[in-house]
PDB file of C-alpha atoms in Angstrom:
ATOM      1  CA  UNK I   1     118.623  82.734 100.219  1.00  0.00           C
ATOM      2  CA  UNK I   2     114.044  81.377 100.412  1.00  0.00           C
ATOM      3  CA  UNK I   3     112.779  83.666  97.088  1.00  0.00           C
ATOM      4  CA  UNK I   4     108.126  83.195  97.503  1.00  0.00           C
ATOM      5  CA  UNK I   5     106.983  85.001  94.543  1.00  0.00           C
ATOM      6  CA  UNK I   6     102.853  86.157  93.588  1.00  0.00           C
ATOM      7  CA  UNK I   7     101.637  86.265  90.269  1.00  0.00           C
ATOM      8  CA  UNK I   8     100.930  89.862  90.389  1.00  0.00           C
ATOM      9  CA  UNK I   9     101.927  93.121  92.265  1.00  0.00           C
ATOM     10  CA  UNK I  10      98.388  94.476  91.259  1.00  0.00           C
ATOM     11  CA  UNK I  11      95.138  92.902  90.224  1.00  0.00           C
ATOM     12  CA  UNK I  12      91.764  95.241  89.209  1.00  0.00           C
ATOM     13  CA  UNK I  13      88.543  92.677  89.505  1.00  0.00           C
ATOM     14  CA  UNK I  14      85.065  93.328  89.884  1.00  0.00           C
ATOM     15  CA  UNK I  15      82.617  92.592  91.752  1.00  0.00           C
ATOM     16  CA  UNK I  16      81.087  89.363  90.935  1.00  0.00           C
ATOM     17  CA  UNK I  17      84.423  88.012  89.316  1.00  0.00           C
ATOM     18  CA  UNK I  18      86.365  84.792  89.757  1.00  0.00           C
ATOM     19  CA  UNK I  19      89.839  86.270  90.850  1.00  0.00           C
ATOM     20  CA  UNK I  20      93.021  83.706  91.615  1.00  0.00           C
ATOM     21  CA  UNK I  21      96.139  84.529  93.376  1.00  0.00           C
ATOM     22  CA  UNK I  22      98.989  82.812  93.162  1.00  0.00           C
ATOM     23  CA  UNK I  23     101.844  81.667  94.796  1.00  0.00           C
ATOM     24  CA  UNK I  24     104.967  79.825  94.228  1.00  0.00           C
ATOM     25  CA  UNK I  25     107.964  78.635  96.475  1.00  0.00           C
ATOM     26  CA  UNK I  26     110.970  77.925  95.624  1.00  0.00           C
ATOM     27  CA  UNK I  27     112.894  75.821  99.367  1.00  0.00           C
ATOM     28  CA  UNK I  28     110.814  72.770  99.451  1.00  0.00           C
ATOM     29  CA  UNK I  29     108.873  74.523 102.948  1.00  0.00           C
ATOM     30  CA  UNK I  30     106.754  72.309 103.726  1.00  0.00           C
ATOM     31  CA  UNK I  31     103.923  74.859 105.229  1.00  0.00           C
ATOM     32  CA  UNK I  32     102.090  77.552 103.087  1.00  0.00           C
ATOM     33  CA  UNK I  33      99.898  80.509 104.030  1.00  0.00           C
ATOM     34  CA  UNK I  34      97.697  83.403 102.550  1.00  0.00           C
ATOM     35  CA  UNK I  35      97.425  87.011 104.782  1.00  0.00           C
ATOM     36  CA  UNK I  36      95.483  89.943 104.559  1.00  0.00           C
ATOM     37  CA  UNK I  37      97.091  93.224 105.338  1.00  0.00           C
ATOM     38  CA  UNK I  38      94.645  96.019 105.948  1.00  0.00           C
ATOM     39  CA  UNK I  39      95.410  99.539 107.593  1.00  0.00           C
ATOM     40  CA  UNK I  40      95.600  99.011 111.575  1.00  0.00           C
ATOM     41  CA  UNK I  41      94.433  95.107 111.964  1.00  0.00           C
ATOM     42  CA  UNK I  42      97.414  93.615 111.196  1.00  0.00           C
ATOM     43  CA  UNK I  43      97.434  90.159 109.048  1.00  0.00           C
ATOM     44  CA  UNK I  44      94.666  88.252 108.885  1.00  0.00           C
ATOM     45  CA  UNK I  45      95.438  84.263 107.754  1.00  0.00           C
ATOM     46  CA  UNK I  46      92.830  83.503 105.670  1.00  0.00           C
ATOM     47  CA  UNK I  47      94.331  79.854 105.278  1.00  0.00           C
ATOM     48  CA  UNK I  48      97.278  78.099 104.783  1.00  0.00           C
ATOM     49  CA  UNK I  49      99.034  74.350 104.122  1.00  0.00           C
ATOM     50  CA  UNK I  50     100.432  71.568 105.283  1.00  0.00           C
ATOM     51  CA  UNK I  51     101.054  69.360 103.058  1.00  0.00           C
ATOM     52  CA  UNK I  52     100.057  68.877  99.797  1.00  0.00           C
ATOM     53  CA  UNK I  53      96.068  68.571  98.831  1.00  0.00           C
ATOM     54  CA  UNK I  54      95.551  70.235 102.690  1.00  0.00           C
ATOM     55  CA  UNK I  55      94.435  73.267 103.683  1.00  0.00           C
ATOM     56  CA  UNK I  56      93.286  74.688 107.092  1.00  0.00           C
ATOM     57  CA  UNK I  57      90.789  77.292 107.961  1.00  0.00           C
ATOM     58  CA  UNK I  58      92.663  79.981 109.539  1.00  0.00           C
ATOM     59  CA  UNK I  59      90.665  83.585 111.314  1.00  0.00           C
ATOM     60  CA  UNK I  60      88.664  84.820 107.887  1.00  0.00           C
ATOM     61  CA  UNK I  61      87.804  82.375 105.602  1.00  0.00           C
ATOM     62  CA  UNK I  62      84.533  83.731 104.510  1.00  0.00           C
ATOM     63  CA  UNK I  63      83.960  84.289 100.390  1.00  0.00           C
ATOM     64  CA  UNK I  64      87.815  82.567  99.601  1.00  0.00           C
ATOM     65  CA  UNK I  65      88.359  78.878  99.368  1.00  0.00           C
ATOM     66  CA  UNK I  66      92.350  77.710  98.209  1.00  0.00           C
ATOM     67  CA  UNK I  67      93.815  75.210  96.198  1.00  0.00           C
ATOM     68  CA  UNK I  68      97.056  73.322  96.566  1.00  0.00           C
ATOM     69  CA  UNK I  69      98.520  70.852  94.220  1.00  0.00           C
ATOM     70  CA  UNK I  70     101.409  71.206  94.119  1.00  0.00           C
ATOM     71  CA  UNK I  71     104.500  71.055  97.516  1.00  0.00           C
ATOM     72  CA  UNK I  72     105.600  74.756  96.116  1.00  0.00           C
ATOM     73  CA  UNK I  73     102.094  76.025  94.728  1.00  0.00           C
ATOM     74  CA  UNK I  74      99.502  77.374  96.335  1.00  0.00           C
ATOM     75  CA  UNK I  75      96.628  79.101  95.133  1.00  0.00           C
ATOM     76  CA  UNK I  76      94.110  80.806  96.680  1.00  0.00           C
ATOM     77  CA  UNK I  77      90.578  81.787  95.483  1.00  0.00           C
ATOM     78  CA  UNK I  78      88.168  84.189  95.189  1.00  0.00           C
ATOM     79  CA  UNK I  79      84.508  83.163  93.871  1.00  0.00           C
ATOM     80  CA  UNK I  80      82.727  86.053  93.437  1.00  0.00           C
ATOM     81  CA  UNK I  81      84.644  88.726  94.541  1.00  0.00           C
ATOM     82  CA  UNK I  82      83.368  92.080  96.594  1.00  0.00           C
ATOM     83  CA  UNK I  83      84.522  95.765  97.645  1.00  0.00           C
ATOM     84  CA  UNK I  84      85.081  94.320 101.380  1.00  0.00           C
ATOM     85  CA  UNK I  85      87.567  91.827  99.383  1.00  0.00           C
ATOM     86  CA  UNK I  86      89.539  94.893  98.031  1.00  0.00           C
ATOM     87  CA  UNK I  87      93.052  94.579 100.554  1.00  0.00           C
ATOM     88  CA  UNK I  88      96.764  93.184 100.079  1.00  0.00           C
ATOM     89  CA  UNK I  89      97.366  89.717  99.996  1.00  0.00           C
ATOM     90  CA  UNK I  90     100.270  88.540 101.521  1.00  0.00           C
ATOM     91  CA  UNK I  91     101.621  84.998 101.359  1.00  0.00           C
ATOM     92  CA  UNK I  92     104.172  83.631 102.855  1.00  0.00           C
ATOM     93  CA  UNK I  93     105.842  80.056 103.043  1.00  0.00           C
ATOM     94  CA  UNK I  94     108.054  78.166 106.523  1.00  0.00           C
ATOM     95  CA  UNK I  95     109.780  74.777 107.508  1.00  0.00           C
ATOM     96  CA  UNK I  96     107.737  73.088 109.716  1.00  0.00           C
ATOM     97  CA  UNK I  97     107.737  74.053 113.593  1.00  0.00           C
ATOM     98  CA  UNK I  98     108.523  77.508 115.054  1.00  0.00           C
ATOM     99  CA  UNK I  99     110.333  78.074 111.738  1.00  0.00           C
ATOM    100  CA  UNK I 100     110.254  81.986 109.920  1.00  0.00           C
ATOM    101  CA  UNK I 101     107.820  82.601 107.519  1.00  0.00           C
ATOM    102  CA  UNK I 102     109.293  84.263 104.357  1.00  0.00           C
ATOM    103  CA  UNK I 103     106.764  85.521 102.150  1.00  0.00           C
ATOM    104  CA  UNK I 104     106.207  86.741  99.433  1.00  0.00           C
ATOM    105  CA  UNK I 105     106.016  91.208  98.307  1.00  0.00           C
ATOM    106  CA  UNK I 106     102.303  90.623  97.804  1.00  0.00           C
ATOM    107  CA  UNK I 107      99.664  91.311  95.802  1.00  0.00           C
ATOM    108  CA  UNK I 108      97.226  94.794  96.101  1.00  0.00           C
ATOM    109  CA  UNK I 109      94.061  93.531  95.360  1.00  0.00           C
ATOM    110  CA  UNK I 110      91.131  96.790  94.307  1.00  0.00           C
ATOM    111  CA  UNK I 111      87.695  95.684  94.269  1.00  0.00           C
ATOM    112  CA  UNK I 112      85.845  97.625  92.028  1.00  0.00           C
TER     113      UNK I 112
ATOM    114  CA  UNK L   1      91.418  85.971 123.324  1.00  0.00           C
ATOM    115  CA  UNK L   2      95.319  86.480 122.473  1.00  0.00           C
ATOM    116  CA  UNK L   3      96.549  89.774 121.535  1.00  0.00           C
ATOM    117  CA  UNK L   4      99.488  91.873 120.623  1.00  0.00           C
ATOM    118  CA  UNK L   5     100.017  95.612 120.721  1.00  0.00           C
ATOM    119  CA  UNK L   6     102.340  97.852 119.567  1.00  0.00           C
ATOM    120  CA  UNK L   7     103.808 100.946 120.157  1.00  0.00           C
ATOM    121  CA  UNK L   8     103.898 104.204 119.198  1.00  0.00           C
ATOM    122  CA  UNK L   9     101.933 103.428 116.493  1.00  0.00           C
ATOM    123  CA  UNK L  10     103.830 105.592 114.445  1.00  0.00           C
ATOM    124  CA  UNK L  11     107.779 107.218 115.002  1.00  0.00           C
ATOM    125  CA  UNK L  12     109.739 109.566 112.500  1.00  0.00           C
ATOM    126  CA  UNK L  13     113.526 110.085 114.103  1.00  0.00           C
ATOM    127  CA  UNK L  14     116.723 112.059 112.847  1.00  0.00           C
ATOM    128  CA  UNK L  15     119.040 109.836 111.282  1.00  0.00           C
ATOM    129  CA  UNK L  16     121.915 108.187 112.997  1.00  0.00           C
ATOM    130  CA  UNK L  17     119.757 108.349 116.278  1.00  0.00           C
ATOM    131  CA  UNK L  18     118.333 104.859 118.978  1.00  0.00           C
ATOM    132  CA  UNK L  19     115.139 104.499 119.174  1.00  0.00           C
ATOM    133  CA  UNK L  20     112.948 101.221 121.219  1.00  0.00           C
ATOM    134  CA  UNK L  21     109.702 100.240 120.130  1.00  0.00           C
ATOM    135  CA  UNK L  22     107.171  98.481 121.990  1.00  0.00           C
ATOM    136  CA  UNK L  23     105.342  95.390 121.928  1.00  0.00           C
ATOM    137  CA  UNK L  24     102.881  93.839 125.014  1.00  0.00           C
ATOM    138  CA  UNK L  25     101.368  90.440 124.319  1.00  0.00           C
ATOM    139  CA  UNK L  26      98.549  88.388 126.201  1.00  0.00           C
ATOM    140  CA  UNK L  27      99.328  85.084 123.942  1.00  0.00           C
ATOM    141  CA  UNK L  28      99.038  82.242 126.992  1.00  0.00           C
ATOM    142  CA  UNK L  29     100.798  79.772 126.333  1.00  0.00           C
ATOM    143  CA  UNK L  30     103.646  81.300 124.821  1.00  0.00           C
ATOM    144  CA  UNK L  31     105.873  79.844 122.184  1.00  0.00           C
ATOM    145  CA  UNK L  32     107.698  82.548 120.846  1.00  0.00           C
ATOM    146  CA  UNK L  33     107.926  86.846 120.017  1.00  0.00           C
ATOM    147  CA  UNK L  34     109.337  87.572 116.424  1.00  0.00           C
ATOM    148  CA  UNK L  35     109.908  91.192 114.389  1.00  0.00           C
ATOM    149  CA  UNK L  36     110.037  91.836 111.041  1.00  0.00           C
ATOM    150  CA  UNK L  37     110.510  94.235 109.401  1.00  0.00           C
ATOM    151  CA  UNK L  38     108.533  94.759 106.103  1.00  0.00           C
ATOM    152  CA  UNK L  39     109.763  97.638 103.488  1.00  0.00           C
ATOM    153  CA  UNK L  40     107.339  99.431 102.120  1.00  0.00           C
ATOM    154  CA  UNK L  41     105.594  97.538  99.386  1.00  0.00           C
ATOM    155  CA  UNK L  42     107.646  94.216 100.421  1.00  0.00           C
ATOM    156  CA  UNK L  43     106.197  91.174 102.471  1.00  0.00           C
ATOM    157  CA  UNK L  44     108.637  91.345 106.127  1.00  0.00           C
ATOM    158  CA  UNK L  45     111.326  90.157 106.498  1.00  0.00           C
ATOM    159  CA  UNK L  46     111.935  88.562 110.423  1.00  0.00           C
ATOM    160  CA  UNK L  47     114.704  90.323 112.108  1.00  0.00           C
ATOM    161  CA  UNK L  48     115.432  87.683 115.905  1.00  0.00           C
ATOM    162  CA  UNK L  49     112.725  85.196 117.246  1.00  0.00           C
ATOM    163  CA  UNK L  50     113.035  85.364 121.334  1.00  0.00           C
ATOM    164  CA  UNK L  51     112.028  82.190 123.360  1.00  0.00           C
ATOM    165  CA  UNK L  52     110.918  81.708 126.556  1.00  0.00           C
ATOM    166  CA  UNK L  53     114.558  81.342 128.227  1.00  0.00           C
ATOM    167  CA  UNK L  54     116.148  84.712 126.152  1.00  0.00           C
ATOM    168  CA  UNK L  55     116.635  87.569 127.168  1.00  0.00           C
ATOM    169  CA  UNK L  56     118.010  89.920 125.038  1.00  0.00           C
ATOM    170  CA  UNK L  57     118.786  89.030 121.401  1.00  0.00           C
ATOM    171  CA  UNK L  58     120.484  91.088 119.003  1.00  0.00           C
ATOM    172  CA  UNK L  59     121.233  90.780 114.608  1.00  0.00           C
ATOM    173  CA  UNK L  60     123.824  94.301 113.526  1.00  0.00           C
ATOM    174  CA  UNK L  61     122.398  97.014 115.179  1.00  0.00           C
ATOM    175  CA  UNK L  62     118.390  95.412 115.795  1.00  0.00           C
ATOM    176  CA  UNK L  63     118.698  94.179 120.197  1.00  0.00           C
ATOM    177  CA  UNK L  64     115.756  92.381 120.842  1.00  0.00           C
ATOM    178  CA  UNK L  65     114.394  92.586 124.319  1.00  0.00           C
ATOM    179  CA  UNK L  66     111.669  90.146 125.947  1.00  0.00           C
ATOM    180  CA  UNK L  67     109.984  90.345 129.611  1.00  0.00           C
ATOM    181  CA  UNK L  68     108.721  86.896 130.055  1.00  0.00           C
ATOM    182  CA  UNK L  69     106.898  87.781 132.810  1.00  0.00           C
ATOM    183  CA  UNK L  70     105.395  91.103 132.079  1.00  0.00           C
ATOM    184  CA  UNK L  71     104.703  90.225 128.679  1.00  0.00           C
ATOM    185  CA  UNK L  72     106.254  92.729 127.134  1.00  0.00           C
ATOM    186  CA  UNK L  73     109.289  92.531 124.104  1.00  0.00           C
ATOM    187  CA  UNK L  74     111.367  95.428 122.799  1.00  0.00           C
ATOM    188  CA  UNK L  75     112.681  96.210 119.848  1.00  0.00           C
ATOM    189  CA  UNK L  76     115.614  98.816 119.770  1.00  0.00           C
ATOM    190  CA  UNK L  77     117.618 100.512 115.874  1.00  0.00           C
ATOM    191  CA  UNK L  78     120.910 102.346 117.284  1.00  0.00           C
ATOM    192  CA  UNK L  79     122.424 104.011 115.100  1.00  0.00           C
ATOM    193  CA  UNK L  80     119.804 104.313 113.001  1.00  0.00           C
ATOM    194  CA  UNK L  81     120.370 104.521 109.287  1.00  0.00           C
ATOM    195  CA  UNK L  82     117.892 105.829 106.438  1.00  0.00           C
ATOM    196  CA  UNK L  83     117.249 102.372 105.570  1.00  0.00           C
ATOM    197  CA  UNK L  84     115.173 101.348 108.554  1.00  0.00           C
ATOM    198  CA  UNK L  85     112.318 103.050 107.332  1.00  0.00           C
ATOM    199  CA  UNK L  86     109.504 100.122 107.253  1.00  0.00           C
ATOM    200  CA  UNK L  87     107.217  99.200 109.408  1.00  0.00           C
ATOM    201  CA  UNK L  88     108.740  96.674 111.681  1.00  0.00           C
ATOM    202  CA  UNK L  89     105.730  94.001 113.130  1.00  0.00           C
ATOM    203  CA  UNK L  90     105.571  91.668 116.457  1.00  0.00           C
ATOM    204  CA  UNK L  91     104.428  88.966 116.022  1.00  0.00           C
ATOM    205  CA  UNK L  92     103.791  86.474 118.982  1.00  0.00           C
ATOM    206  CA  UNK L  93     103.502  82.507 118.478  1.00  0.00           C
ATOM    207  CA  UNK L  94     101.197  80.993 121.667  1.00  0.00           C
ATOM    208  CA  UNK L  95     100.194  76.775 121.480  1.00  0.00           C
ATOM    209  CA  UNK L  96      97.527  75.182 120.752  1.00  0.00           C
ATOM    210  CA  UNK L  97      95.994  71.960 121.224  1.00  0.00           C
ATOM    211  CA  UNK L  98      95.429  72.213 117.413  1.00  0.00           C
ATOM    212  CA  UNK L  99      99.176  73.364 116.491  1.00  0.00           C
ATOM    213  CA  UNK L 100     101.143  76.762 116.898  1.00  0.00           C
ATOM    214  CA  UNK L 101      98.955  79.937 116.491  1.00  0.00           C
ATOM    215  CA  UNK L 102     100.014  83.407 115.668  1.00  0.00           C
ATOM    216  CA  UNK L 103      99.049  86.671 116.411  1.00  0.00           C
ATOM    217  CA  UNK L 104     100.380  89.335 114.450  1.00  0.00           C
ATOM    218  CA  UNK L 105     101.017  93.108 116.257  1.00  0.00           C
ATOM    219  CA  UNK L 106      98.976  96.235 113.656  1.00  0.00           C
ATOM    220  CA  UNK L 107     103.076  97.600 112.933  1.00  0.00           C
ATOM    221  CA  UNK L 108     105.547 100.877 114.310  1.00  0.00           C
ATOM    222  CA  UNK L 109     105.213 102.660 111.013  1.00  0.00           C
ATOM    223  CA  UNK L 110     108.909 103.779 111.181  1.00  0.00           C
ATOM    224  CA  UNK L 111     110.753 107.074 109.317  1.00  0.00           C
ATOM    225  CA  UNK L 112     114.691 107.890 109.405  1.00  0.00           C
ATOM    226  CA  UNK L 113     114.747 111.045 108.521  1.00  0.00           C
ATOM    227  CA  UNK L 114     117.822 112.972 107.720  1.00  0.00           C
TER     228      UNK L 114
END
C-alpha cells in the first residue's frame, strides 16, 4: 500500500512565524501535491511538483512556497504565517496520467 | 468556469439502508471522474474512477454511474454500514493545454446510524 506521511497532525503557530509542513511518500511517485481543505470550499491546490526540484503553482499559491529536493519528500513553507492560513493541509502523491491521488492524513494548522 | 456540485450536502440514513449521492459538473473537456471517501481525521481515498466511455462501475457495495451527456454522476451505496459514515468527494479531471486539471466538489457528509 502507498503510504503518504505528513510529519505533524496538529500545529499551532503564531502570526508571522515561518512554518514548515513536511510530506514523505514511499512509492516512488513522480507527482506530489499540496492542498488545503476548508469547510464548504472543497480541496484547493496550492502547489504541485512533477519531478525533483520542479514546482508549479496551483490555484492559491500566494503566501506559500515549496521545496522538492528529493523525490520522496515535498515540503510546504509558509514564509510568514497569517490567520487566514489556518486550515487543514493535505499532501498527496500519484503516478502520472490519471492515476489516483494518495493522500496523507493531513496537518491541521492553527495560526493565532 | 469549471465547477463540481454535489448534493445533498449532508445525509443521515439508518444502517442497512441504501442511498445515492449526486455529482453534477461543468468541466470540459472531460477526462475522468473519481469518487473519494474521506473518513474523519483522514485523507481521502479513491473509491472508483469513471472515464468517458463507462456508464457504471462497482466497487463492493459502492456503485458509480456516469452520464457524460448530462454531465452527471451518482454514487450508490447498498446496505449501508456504520463504517460508511464519511465525506464523499467527487473529483473531475479536465484536459487543459498545460495538462490535466482536477476540480473538487465540496463533498457529501454521510452519517449512518443504528
